[in-house]
XYZ file of C-alpha atoms in Angstrom:
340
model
C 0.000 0.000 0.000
C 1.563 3.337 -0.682
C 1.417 5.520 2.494
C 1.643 8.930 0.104
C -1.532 8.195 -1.443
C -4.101 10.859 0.065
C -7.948 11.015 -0.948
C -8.979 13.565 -3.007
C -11.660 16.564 -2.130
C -15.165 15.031 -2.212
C -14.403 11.563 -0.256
C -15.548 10.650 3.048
C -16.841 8.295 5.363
C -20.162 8.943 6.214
C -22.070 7.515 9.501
C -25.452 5.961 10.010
C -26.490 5.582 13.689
C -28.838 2.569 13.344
C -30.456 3.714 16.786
C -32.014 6.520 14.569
C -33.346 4.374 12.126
C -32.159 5.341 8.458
C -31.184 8.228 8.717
C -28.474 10.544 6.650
C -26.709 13.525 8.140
C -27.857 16.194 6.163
C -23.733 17.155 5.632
C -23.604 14.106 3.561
C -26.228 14.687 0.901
C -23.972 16.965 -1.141
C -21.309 13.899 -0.889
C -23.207 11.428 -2.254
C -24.713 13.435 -4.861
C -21.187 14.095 -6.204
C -19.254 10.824 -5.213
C -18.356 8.701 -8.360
C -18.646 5.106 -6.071
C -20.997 4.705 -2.989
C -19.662 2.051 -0.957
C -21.309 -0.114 1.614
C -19.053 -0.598 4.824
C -19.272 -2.311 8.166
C -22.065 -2.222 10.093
C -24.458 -0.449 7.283
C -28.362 -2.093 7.091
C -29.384 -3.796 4.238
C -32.053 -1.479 4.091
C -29.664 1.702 4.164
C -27.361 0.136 1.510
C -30.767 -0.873 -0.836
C -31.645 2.734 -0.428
C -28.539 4.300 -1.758
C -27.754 2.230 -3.835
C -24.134 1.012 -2.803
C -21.725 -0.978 -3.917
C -19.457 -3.925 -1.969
C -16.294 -2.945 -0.255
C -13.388 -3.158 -2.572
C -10.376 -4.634 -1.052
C -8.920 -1.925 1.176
C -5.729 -1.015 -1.020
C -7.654 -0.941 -4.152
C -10.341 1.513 -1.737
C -7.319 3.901 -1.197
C -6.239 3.821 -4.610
C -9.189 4.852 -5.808
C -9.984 7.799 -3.212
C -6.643 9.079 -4.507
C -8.309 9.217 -8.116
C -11.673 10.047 -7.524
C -14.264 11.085 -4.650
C -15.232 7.896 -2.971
C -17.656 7.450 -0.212
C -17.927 4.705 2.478
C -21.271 4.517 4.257
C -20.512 2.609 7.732
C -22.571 2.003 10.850
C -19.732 1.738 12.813
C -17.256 4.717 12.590
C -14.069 2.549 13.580
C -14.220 0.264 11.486
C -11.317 -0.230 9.510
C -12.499 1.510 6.160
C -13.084 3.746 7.528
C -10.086 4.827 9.136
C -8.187 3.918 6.124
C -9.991 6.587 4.329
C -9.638 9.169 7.413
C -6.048 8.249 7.526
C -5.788 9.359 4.017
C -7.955 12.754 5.087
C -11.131 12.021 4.176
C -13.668 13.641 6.399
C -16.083 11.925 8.966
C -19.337 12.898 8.341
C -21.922 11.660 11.211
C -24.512 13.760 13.189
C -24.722 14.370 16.841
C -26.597 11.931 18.110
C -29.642 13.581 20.296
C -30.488 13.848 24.235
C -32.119 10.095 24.557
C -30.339 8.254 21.868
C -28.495 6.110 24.663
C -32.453 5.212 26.273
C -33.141 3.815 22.604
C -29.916 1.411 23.110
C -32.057 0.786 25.956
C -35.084 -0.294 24.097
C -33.257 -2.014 21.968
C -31.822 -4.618 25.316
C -35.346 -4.842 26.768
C -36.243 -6.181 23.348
C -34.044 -8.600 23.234
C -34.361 -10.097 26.823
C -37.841 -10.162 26.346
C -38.037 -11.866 22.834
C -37.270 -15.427 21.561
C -33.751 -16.439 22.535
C -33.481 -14.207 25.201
C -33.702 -14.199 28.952
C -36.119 -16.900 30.147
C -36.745 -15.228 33.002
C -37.416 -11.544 31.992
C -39.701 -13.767 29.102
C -41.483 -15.050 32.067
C -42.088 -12.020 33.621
C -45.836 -10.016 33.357
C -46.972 -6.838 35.467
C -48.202 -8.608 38.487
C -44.803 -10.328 39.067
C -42.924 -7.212 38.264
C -44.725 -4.738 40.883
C -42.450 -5.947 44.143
C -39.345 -4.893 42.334
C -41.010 -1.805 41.042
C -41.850 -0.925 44.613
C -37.816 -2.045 45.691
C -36.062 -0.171 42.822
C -38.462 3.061 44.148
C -37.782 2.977 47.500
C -33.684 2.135 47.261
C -33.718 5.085 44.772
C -35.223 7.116 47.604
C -32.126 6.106 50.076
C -29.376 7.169 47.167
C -31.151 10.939 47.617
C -31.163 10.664 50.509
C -27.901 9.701 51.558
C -26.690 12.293 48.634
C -24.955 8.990 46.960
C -24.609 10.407 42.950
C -22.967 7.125 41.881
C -25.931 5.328 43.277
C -28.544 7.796 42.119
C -27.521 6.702 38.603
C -27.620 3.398 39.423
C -30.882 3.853 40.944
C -32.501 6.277 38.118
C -31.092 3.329 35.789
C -33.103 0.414 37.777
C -36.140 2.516 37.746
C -36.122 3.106 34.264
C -35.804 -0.456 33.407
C -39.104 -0.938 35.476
C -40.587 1.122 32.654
C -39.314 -0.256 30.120
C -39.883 -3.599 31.532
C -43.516 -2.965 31.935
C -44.132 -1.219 28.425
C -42.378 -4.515 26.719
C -44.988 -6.739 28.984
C -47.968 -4.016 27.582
C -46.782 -4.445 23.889
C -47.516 -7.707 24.127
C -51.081 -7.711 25.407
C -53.662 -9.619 23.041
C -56.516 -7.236 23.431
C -55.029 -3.621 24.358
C -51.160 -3.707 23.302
C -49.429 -0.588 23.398
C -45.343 -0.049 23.895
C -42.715 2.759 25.162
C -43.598 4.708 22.259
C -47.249 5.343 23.258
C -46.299 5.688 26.944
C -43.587 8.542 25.977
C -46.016 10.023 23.460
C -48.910 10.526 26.055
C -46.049 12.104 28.183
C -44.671 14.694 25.962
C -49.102 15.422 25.042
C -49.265 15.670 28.954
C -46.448 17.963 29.390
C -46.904 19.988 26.975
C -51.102 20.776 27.663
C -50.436 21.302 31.445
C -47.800 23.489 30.182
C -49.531 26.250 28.440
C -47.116 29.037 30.165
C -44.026 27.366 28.516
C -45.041 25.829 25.212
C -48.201 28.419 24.395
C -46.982 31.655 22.200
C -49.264 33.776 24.105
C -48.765 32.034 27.714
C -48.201 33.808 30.658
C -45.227 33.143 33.329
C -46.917 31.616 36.566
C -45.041 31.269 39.677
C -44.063 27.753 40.610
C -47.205 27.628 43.150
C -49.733 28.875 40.550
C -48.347 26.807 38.111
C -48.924 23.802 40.459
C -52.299 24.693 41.048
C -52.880 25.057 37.443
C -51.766 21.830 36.770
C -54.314 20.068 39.193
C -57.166 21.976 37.676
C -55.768 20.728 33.951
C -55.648 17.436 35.238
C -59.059 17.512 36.619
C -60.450 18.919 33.089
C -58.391 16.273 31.027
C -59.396 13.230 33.072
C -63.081 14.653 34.023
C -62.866 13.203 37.697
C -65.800 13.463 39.546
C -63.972 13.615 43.110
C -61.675 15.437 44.354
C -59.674 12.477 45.698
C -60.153 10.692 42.474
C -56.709 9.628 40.874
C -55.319 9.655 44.356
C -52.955 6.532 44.884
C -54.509 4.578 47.874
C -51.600 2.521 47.709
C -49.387 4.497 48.999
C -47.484 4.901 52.321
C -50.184 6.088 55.083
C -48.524 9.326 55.849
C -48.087 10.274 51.908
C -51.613 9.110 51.858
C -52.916 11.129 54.356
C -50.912 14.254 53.263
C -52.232 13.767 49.805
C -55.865 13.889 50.495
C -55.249 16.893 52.590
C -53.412 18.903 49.847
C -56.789 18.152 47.858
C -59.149 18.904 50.736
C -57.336 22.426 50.959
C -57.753 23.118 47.232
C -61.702 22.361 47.278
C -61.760 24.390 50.815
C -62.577 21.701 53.085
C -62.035 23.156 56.169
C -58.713 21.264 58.811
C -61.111 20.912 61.562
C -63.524 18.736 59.766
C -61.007 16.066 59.196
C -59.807 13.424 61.535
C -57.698 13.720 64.570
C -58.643 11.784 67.440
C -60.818 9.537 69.084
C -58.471 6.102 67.580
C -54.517 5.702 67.214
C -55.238 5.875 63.252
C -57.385 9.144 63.495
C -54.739 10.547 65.176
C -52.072 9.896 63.281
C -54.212 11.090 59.844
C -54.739 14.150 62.016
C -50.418 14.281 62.847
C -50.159 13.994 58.922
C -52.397 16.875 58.389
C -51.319 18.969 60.927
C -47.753 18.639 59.337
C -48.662 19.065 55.292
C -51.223 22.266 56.808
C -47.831 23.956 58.156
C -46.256 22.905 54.650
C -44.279 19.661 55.748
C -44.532 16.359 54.627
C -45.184 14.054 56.877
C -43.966 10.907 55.319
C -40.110 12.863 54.904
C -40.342 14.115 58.730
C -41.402 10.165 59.988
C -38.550 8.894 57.513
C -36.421 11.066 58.810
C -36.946 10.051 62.540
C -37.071 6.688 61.473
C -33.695 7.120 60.083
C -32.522 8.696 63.223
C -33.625 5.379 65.169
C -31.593 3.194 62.856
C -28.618 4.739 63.265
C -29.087 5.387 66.995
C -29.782 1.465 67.659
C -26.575 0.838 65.069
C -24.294 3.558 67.371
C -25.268 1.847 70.445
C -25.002 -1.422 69.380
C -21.294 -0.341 68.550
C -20.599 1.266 71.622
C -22.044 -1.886 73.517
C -19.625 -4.127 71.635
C -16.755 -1.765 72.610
C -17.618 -2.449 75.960
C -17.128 -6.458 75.210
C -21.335 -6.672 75.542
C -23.524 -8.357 73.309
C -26.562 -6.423 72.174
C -28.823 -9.490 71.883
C -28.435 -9.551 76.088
C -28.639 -6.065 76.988
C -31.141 -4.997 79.444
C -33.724 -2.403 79.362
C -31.207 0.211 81.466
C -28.539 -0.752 79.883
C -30.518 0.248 76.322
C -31.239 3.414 78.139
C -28.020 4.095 78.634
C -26.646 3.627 75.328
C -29.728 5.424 73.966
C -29.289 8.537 75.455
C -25.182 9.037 74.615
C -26.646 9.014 71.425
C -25.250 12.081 69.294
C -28.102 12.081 67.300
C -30.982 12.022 69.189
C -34.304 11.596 66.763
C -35.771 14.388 64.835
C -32.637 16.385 64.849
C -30.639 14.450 62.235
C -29.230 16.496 59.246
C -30.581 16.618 55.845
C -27.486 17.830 54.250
């Protein structure tokens, strides 16, 4: 091969992401349209090479040889591949375009697909909503512990496990015999979600609400688009008690129910609806505050535990003062744990 040989103006090697379907960079239409041999290289569809009409790979010295002579494009779905960086090496452009915000989640697709299909996992085949909903509920809650222990490596770990869940559970929809319906439905009725309880952002005449208004405009949309007849309608019931409870206050306070009307006494579980209240009235929420003393108690019960072996006791045989004791050295005593 001679090493002097360099293309000439009007080769390149021009990149098709197949995650984007078949689809040209717009830099490489004037290319192609003036390139005297189209060639189909590694990685390129059938369907893309049937389209524009390209030709086999010549052997690689006889490729460089002719790039010398003529403009030459190689069409490749993979940009390393060794065409084309014989044809870079010899300074032919690389033509590709960027891929978009959300090309990696179609990678993503692409997996779930796979583990799902034929010849995949048997045990993601095996898999439908009902069996799915305990890890759902898992992959929630441990993403809940990464914000709150501020872990960013396991937040996107986390975000990542939850968004399999979705994916998971749109595969298992897509293959419903009476109402099928995949991730592209579920992310289409998104965007036409965001976008109509969005009137201040994507409207040309909308006006700029404050991030309370725009809240409260966004439960009245709601309310319009799914024509509830209750105020608590479309309220998760299966949700933790306190979230519960401070939910269905947040939408008696919109409709003007008045606080003292609600429960708060008379049974352990009236008066803990009316602890909940009390605490999403003054603007908390009630199931962060009991998380967060429940957290406290953890690590208290772990500290102790610690000290107690330092001490040469076991914790299974402490006694009640002895728990007392080690309780209150505690350095952080409940409710006053920090957030930060």
């Amino acid at each position: 091969m001679n090493a002097e040989l360099r293309a000439v103006d009007g080769c390149a090697v021009v990149v098709v992401d197949d995650r984007l379907g078949e689809v040209l960079p717009a830099a490489a239409v004037p290319v192609l349209r003036t390139a005297t041999a189209v060639h189909a290289g590694t990685g390129l569809s059938a369907a893309a090479r049937t389209e524009l009409g390209a030709t086999d790979l010549p052997p690689l010295d006889d490729l460089r040889a002719a790039a010398a002579r003529e403009p030459v494009v190689v069409v490749v779905g993979e940009p390393d591949a060794e065409e084309a960086a014989l044809l870079r090496a010899a300074g032919a452009p690389l033509i590709a375009a960027p891929a978009p915000p959300g090309a990696e989640l179609l990678d993503a697709v692409t997996v779930m697909d796979r583990l799902r299909s034929p010849g995949g996992c048997p045990w993601d085949a095996a898999q439908d909503h009902d069996t799915l909903r305990k890890y759902l509920v898992e992959e929630t809650y441990e993403l809940l512990d990464a914000i709150q222990q501020r872990d960013r490596a396991a937040l996107r770990e986390e975000l990542g496990d939850v968004l399999l869940q979705v994916l998971f559970h749109a595969r298992v929809a897509a293959e419903d015999p009476t109402d099928p319906f995949g991730i592209d439905v579920v992310a289409a009725e998104l965007v036409g979600k965001l976008v109509s309880r969005h009137p201040n952002v994507f409207a040309e005449d909308g006006a700029l609400l404050d991030a309370e208004s725009q809240h409260a405009r966004w439960e009245e949309l709601k309310q319009r688009e799914k024509q509830r007849e209750s105020i608590v309608d479309g309220v998760a019931l299966g949700q933790p008690a306190a979230a519960l409870a401070a939910k269905l206050v947040q939408r008696a306070q919109r409709a003007g129910i008045p606080a003292d009307v609600l429960p708060s006494g008379g049974t352990p579980g009236a008066e803990l609806f009316g602890i909940a209240a009390a605490a999403r009235i003054a603007g908390d929420d009630p199931e962060d505050q009991l998380r967060a003393v429940a957290l406290d108690v953890a690590e208290r019960i772990r500290s102790a535990e610690g000290r107690a072996r330092e001490t040469g006791r076991d914790p299974q045989r402490l006694t009640a003062d002895e728990w007392r004791s080690l309780l209150s050295d505690s350095p952080h005593p409940a409710g006053t744990r920090s957030e930060a």
